[in-house]
């Protein structure tokens, strides 16, 4: 049984890495499953044993990476609520080739959904609680998306500091931004 697990992990790893590499120079619809399997050194039967389509490779890998980040953050004795975003930004930076592809292929909803689940967005919340949580999760996703679009020039620490500044200074003056001067 251990051999089967190692083989499955190998197949999934090879398909993910190959798809990411191919997507750096091609669009998703330009990559055939046959070519993907050939480049990865994986049989088509193995591909279909694991995935229904190429998009599922990205979606499952994104979900897996988010779970990995959650475990790393939660198991770190130095983790505190105020450094959760720096930890997330570090995770994104460490896996930037994948996250850049995720956004390029419009699969970023996987990250958004994971963050919504992580902060506890659920149907049984009051409307006010749900709106606050979705605003926060989607806002962080927006920061990440823009950071990726701008080539991730800031370090995770710098980006976290910008976010803290935004929350403490900018949001406290939000009303002033919308008051028309006469």
mmCIF file of C-alpha atoms in Angstrom:
data_model
loop_
_atom_site.group_PDB
_atom_site.id
_atom_site.type_symbol
_atom_site.label_atom_id
_atom_site.label_comp_id
_atom_site.label_asym_id
_atom_site.label_seq_id
_atom_site.Cartn_x
_atom_site.Cartn_y
_atom_site.Cartn_z
ATOM 1 C CA UNK A 1 0.000 0.000 0.000
ATOM 2 C CA UNK A 2 2.898 2.358 0.705
ATOM 3 C CA UNK A 3 4.175 1.810 -2.843
ATOM 4 C CA UNK A 4 0.819 2.862 -4.283
ATOM 5 C CA UNK A 5 0.875 6.055 -2.186
ATOM 6 C CA UNK A 6 4.386 6.928 -3.381
ATOM 7 C CA UNK A 7 3.397 6.265 -6.991
ATOM 8 C CA UNK A 8 0.301 8.467 -6.690
ATOM 9 C CA UNK A 9 2.328 11.242 -5.111
ATOM 10 C CA UNK A 10 4.891 10.957 -7.886
ATOM 11 C CA UNK A 11 2.241 11.156 -10.623
ATOM 12 C CA UNK A 12 0.538 14.160 -9.050
ATOM 13 C CA UNK A 13 3.852 15.926 -8.383
ATOM 14 C CA UNK A 14 5.067 15.411 -11.950
ATOM 15 C CA UNK A 15 1.796 16.597 -13.464
ATOM 16 C CA UNK A 16 1.678 19.720 -11.276
ATOM 17 C CA UNK A 17 5.288 20.679 -11.945
ATOM 18 C CA UNK A 18 4.992 20.032 -15.671
ATOM 19 C CA UNK A 19 1.716 21.923 -16.032
ATOM 20 C CA UNK A 20 3.153 24.925 -14.162
ATOM 21 C CA UNK A 21 6.222 24.895 -16.407
ATOM 22 C CA UNK A 22 4.156 24.623 -19.596
ATOM 23 C CA UNK A 23 1.758 27.368 -18.512
ATOM 24 C CA UNK A 24 4.627 29.810 -18.191
ATOM 25 C CA UNK A 25 4.818 29.941 -21.994
ATOM 26 C CA UNK A 26 1.460 28.586 -23.187
ATOM 27 C CA UNK A 27 -2.221 29.084 -22.499
ATOM 28 C CA UNK A 28 -4.181 26.280 -20.844
ATOM 29 C CA UNK A 29 -6.159 25.480 -24.015
ATOM 30 C CA UNK A 30 -2.921 25.118 -26.003
ATOM 31 C CA UNK A 31 -1.756 22.242 -23.801
ATOM 32 C CA UNK A 32 -3.217 18.860 -24.632
ATOM 33 C CA UNK A 33 -3.486 16.142 -22.024
ATOM 34 C CA UNK A 34 -1.413 13.942 -24.298
ATOM 35 C CA UNK A 35 1.388 16.529 -24.434
ATOM 36 C CA UNK A 36 1.161 17.162 -20.690
ATOM 37 C CA UNK A 37 1.460 13.448 -19.941
ATOM 38 C CA UNK A 38 4.328 13.036 -22.397
ATOM 39 C CA UNK A 39 6.252 15.981 -20.884
ATOM 40 C CA UNK A 40 5.598 14.698 -17.358
ATOM 41 C CA UNK A 41 6.562 11.133 -18.196
ATOM 42 C CA UNK A 42 3.177 9.928 -16.989
ATOM 43 C CA UNK A 43 0.700 7.712 -18.808
ATOM 44 C CA UNK A 44 -2.693 9.057 -19.823
ATOM 45 C CA UNK A 45 -4.366 6.321 -17.786
ATOM 46 C CA UNK A 46 -2.539 7.587 -14.690
ATOM 47 C CA UNK A 47 -3.658 11.127 -15.477
ATOM 48 C CA UNK A 48 -7.308 10.091 -15.675
ATOM 49 C CA UNK A 49 -6.989 7.972 -12.534
ATOM 50 C CA UNK A 50 -6.131 11.166 -10.641
ATOM 51 C CA UNK A 51 -7.836 13.991 -12.511
ATOM 52 C CA UNK A 52 -10.790 14.678 -14.745
ATOM 53 C CA UNK A 53 -9.120 17.583 -16.533
ATOM 54 C CA UNK A 54 -6.061 19.869 -16.464
ATOM 55 C CA UNK A 55 -7.836 22.544 -14.455
ATOM 56 C CA UNK A 56 -8.374 20.108 -11.605
ATOM 57 C CA UNK A 57 -4.591 19.776 -11.257
ATOM 58 C CA UNK A 58 -4.296 23.466 -10.403
ATOM 59 C CA UNK A 59 -7.350 23.532 -8.176
ATOM 60 C CA UNK A 60 -6.306 20.534 -6.099
ATOM 61 C CA UNK A 61 -2.732 21.757 -5.811
ATOM 62 C CA UNK A 62 -3.945 25.181 -4.641
ATOM 63 C CA UNK A 63 -6.148 23.557 -2.016
ATOM 64 C CA UNK A 64 -3.250 21.372 -0.914
ATOM 65 C CA UNK A 65 -0.893 24.362 -0.634
ATOM 66 C CA UNK A 66 -3.406 26.316 1.428
ATOM 67 C CA UNK A 67 -3.820 23.365 3.807
ATOM 68 C CA UNK A 68 -0.032 23.119 4.019
ATOM 69 C CA UNK A 69 0.178 26.823 4.940
ATOM 70 C CA UNK A 70 -2.556 26.430 7.570
ATOM 71 C CA UNK A 71 -0.716 23.525 9.195
ATOM 72 C CA UNK A 72 2.595 25.386 9.141
ATOM 73 C CA UNK A 73 1.074 28.505 10.680
ATOM 74 C CA UNK A 74 -0.953 26.685 13.312
ATOM 75 C CA UNK A 75 1.921 24.396 14.361
ATOM 76 C CA UNK A 76 4.417 27.259 14.677
ATOM 77 C CA UNK A 77 4.690 28.252 18.359
ATOM 78 C CA UNK A 78 5.599 31.818 17.301
ATOM 79 C CA UNK A 79 2.396 32.283 15.288
ATOM 80 C CA UNK A 80 0.193 35.097 16.505
ATOM 81 C CA UNK A 81 -2.950 36.664 15.022
ATOM 82 C CA UNK A 82 -1.023 39.791 14.042
ATOM 83 C CA UNK A 83 1.485 37.862 11.902
ATOM 84 C CA UNK A 84 -0.989 35.644 10.053
ATOM 85 C CA UNK A 85 -0.833 37.792 6.918
ATOM 86 C CA UNK A 86 2.939 37.999 6.844
ATOM 87 C CA UNK A 87 2.941 34.212 7.115
ATOM 88 C CA UNK A 88 0.439 33.957 4.252
ATOM 89 C CA UNK A 89 2.417 36.425 2.100
ATOM 90 C CA UNK A 90 5.604 34.425 2.807
ATOM 91 C CA UNK A 91 3.820 31.247 1.737
ATOM 92 C CA UNK A 92 2.636 32.910 -1.495
ATOM 93 C CA UNK A 93 6.158 34.231 -2.169
ATOM 94 C CA UNK A 94 7.696 30.786 -1.558
ATOM 95 C CA UNK A 95 5.304 29.258 -4.097
ATOM 96 C CA UNK A 96 5.115 32.258 -6.406
ATOM 97 C CA UNK A 97 5.546 30.346 -9.669
ATOM 98 C CA UNK A 98 2.406 28.372 -8.863
ATOM 99 C CA UNK A 99 0.356 31.324 -7.592
ATOM 100 C CA UNK A 100 1.295 33.411 -10.625
ATOM 101 C CA UNK A 101 -0.026 30.605 -12.826
ATOM 102 C CA UNK A 102 -3.148 30.301 -10.671
ATOM 103 C CA UNK A 103 -3.968 33.962 -11.290
ATOM 104 C CA UNK A 104 -2.929 33.826 -14.944
ATOM 105 C CA UNK A 105 -5.413 30.995 -15.547
ATOM 106 C CA UNK A 106 -8.199 32.665 -13.522
ATOM 107 C CA UNK A 107 -8.208 29.881 -10.917
ATOM 108 C CA UNK A 108 -7.693 32.270 -8.000
ATOM 109 C CA UNK A 109 -11.143 31.455 -6.639
ATOM 110 C CA UNK A 110 -9.537 28.418 -4.987
ATOM 111 C CA UNK A 111 -7.406 30.717 -2.831
ATOM 112 C CA UNK A 112 -10.386 32.979 -2.146
ATOM 113 C CA UNK A 113 -12.544 29.991 -1.108
ATOM 114 C CA UNK A 114 -9.786 28.621 1.142
ATOM 115 C CA UNK A 115 -9.390 31.964 2.888
ATOM 116 C CA UNK A 116 -13.148 32.291 3.320
ATOM 117 C CA UNK A 117 -13.240 28.850 4.946
ATOM 118 C CA UNK A 118 -10.204 29.642 7.102
ATOM 119 C CA UNK A 119 -11.824 32.730 8.624
ATOM 120 C CA UNK A 120 -15.044 30.833 9.273
ATOM 121 C CA UNK A 121 -17.416 32.175 6.628
ATOM 122 C CA UNK A 122 -20.504 30.000 6.961
ATOM 123 C CA UNK A 123 -24.199 30.153 6.151
ATOM 124 C CA UNK A 124 -25.217 30.090 9.821
ATOM 125 C CA UNK A 125 -23.523 33.444 10.527
ATOM 126 C CA UNK A 126 -25.564 36.590 10.788
ATOM 127 C CA UNK A 127 -25.520 38.736 7.674
ATOM 128 C CA UNK A 128 -23.328 41.328 9.385
ATOM 129 C CA UNK A 129 -20.766 38.690 10.430
ATOM 130 C CA UNK A 130 -20.760 37.129 6.959
ATOM 131 C CA UNK A 131 -20.290 40.490 5.232
ATOM 132 C CA UNK A 132 -17.364 41.350 7.485
ATOM 133 C CA UNK A 133 -15.664 38.016 6.907
ATOM 134 C CA UNK A 134 -16.103 38.045 3.133
ATOM 135 C CA UNK A 135 -14.878 41.654 2.962
ATOM 136 C CA UNK A 136 -11.759 40.661 4.829
ATOM 137 C CA UNK A 137 -11.019 37.426 2.911
ATOM 138 C CA UNK A 138 -11.690 38.932 -0.502
ATOM 139 C CA UNK A 139 -9.741 42.060 0.400
ATOM 140 C CA UNK A 140 -6.675 39.981 1.263
ATOM 141 C CA UNK A 141 -7.100 38.099 -2.014
ATOM 142 C CA UNK A 142 -7.183 41.451 -3.788
ATOM 143 C CA UNK A 143 -3.926 42.468 -2.099
ATOM 144 C CA UNK A 144 -2.324 39.178 -3.149
ATOM 145 C CA UNK A 145 -3.608 39.485 -6.713
ATOM 146 C CA UNK A 146 -2.298 43.037 -7.046
ATOM 147 C CA UNK A 147 1.014 42.054 -5.438
ATOM 148 C CA UNK A 148 1.406 39.281 -8.002
ATOM 149 C CA UNK A 149 0.414 41.639 -10.847
ATOM 150 C CA UNK A 150 3.085 44.097 -9.675
ATOM 151 C CA UNK A 151 5.772 41.361 -9.661
ATOM 152 C CA UNK A 152 5.825 40.890 -5.868
ATOM 153 C CA UNK A 153 8.358 43.683 -5.366
ATOM 154 C CA UNK A 154 7.643 44.098 -1.654
ATOM 155 C CA UNK A 155 8.831 41.484 0.789
ATOM 156 C CA UNK A 156 6.131 39.676 2.775
ATOM 157 C CA UNK A 157 7.131 41.793 5.785
ATOM 158 C CA UNK A 158 6.820 45.054 3.800
ATOM 159 C CA UNK A 159 3.465 43.991 2.369
ATOM 160 C CA UNK A 160 2.225 43.129 5.847
ATOM 161 C CA UNK A 161 3.332 46.554 7.094
ATOM 162 C CA UNK A 162 1.431 48.206 4.231
ATOM 163 C CA UNK A 163 -1.644 46.198 5.170
ATOM 164 C CA UNK A 164 -1.334 47.199 8.828
ATOM 165 C CA UNK A 165 -0.958 50.841 7.796
ATOM 166 C CA UNK A 166 -4.043 50.511 5.628
ATOM 167 C CA UNK A 167 -6.142 49.148 8.457
ATOM 168 C CA UNK A 168 -4.946 51.534 11.135
ATOM 169 C CA UNK A 169 -4.613 54.768 9.211
ATOM 170 C CA UNK A 170 -6.532 54.643 5.943
ATOM 171 C CA UNK A 171 -9.677 52.899 7.178
ATOM 172 C CA UNK A 172 -9.907 55.221 10.160
ATOM 173 C CA UNK A 173 -10.195 58.126 7.675
ATOM 174 C CA UNK A 174 -12.472 56.347 5.199
ATOM 175 C CA UNK A 175 -15.278 58.844 5.601
ATOM 176 C CA UNK A 176 -13.006 61.707 4.558
ATOM 177 C CA UNK A 177 -12.307 60.031 1.229
ATOM 178 C CA UNK A 178 -15.958 60.291 0.224
ATOM 179 C CA UNK A 179 -16.867 63.720 1.527
ATOM 180 C CA UNK A 180 -17.232 66.120 -1.404
ATOM 181 C CA UNK A 181 -15.426 69.364 -0.970
ATOM 182 C CA UNK A 182 -17.469 72.408 -1.873
#
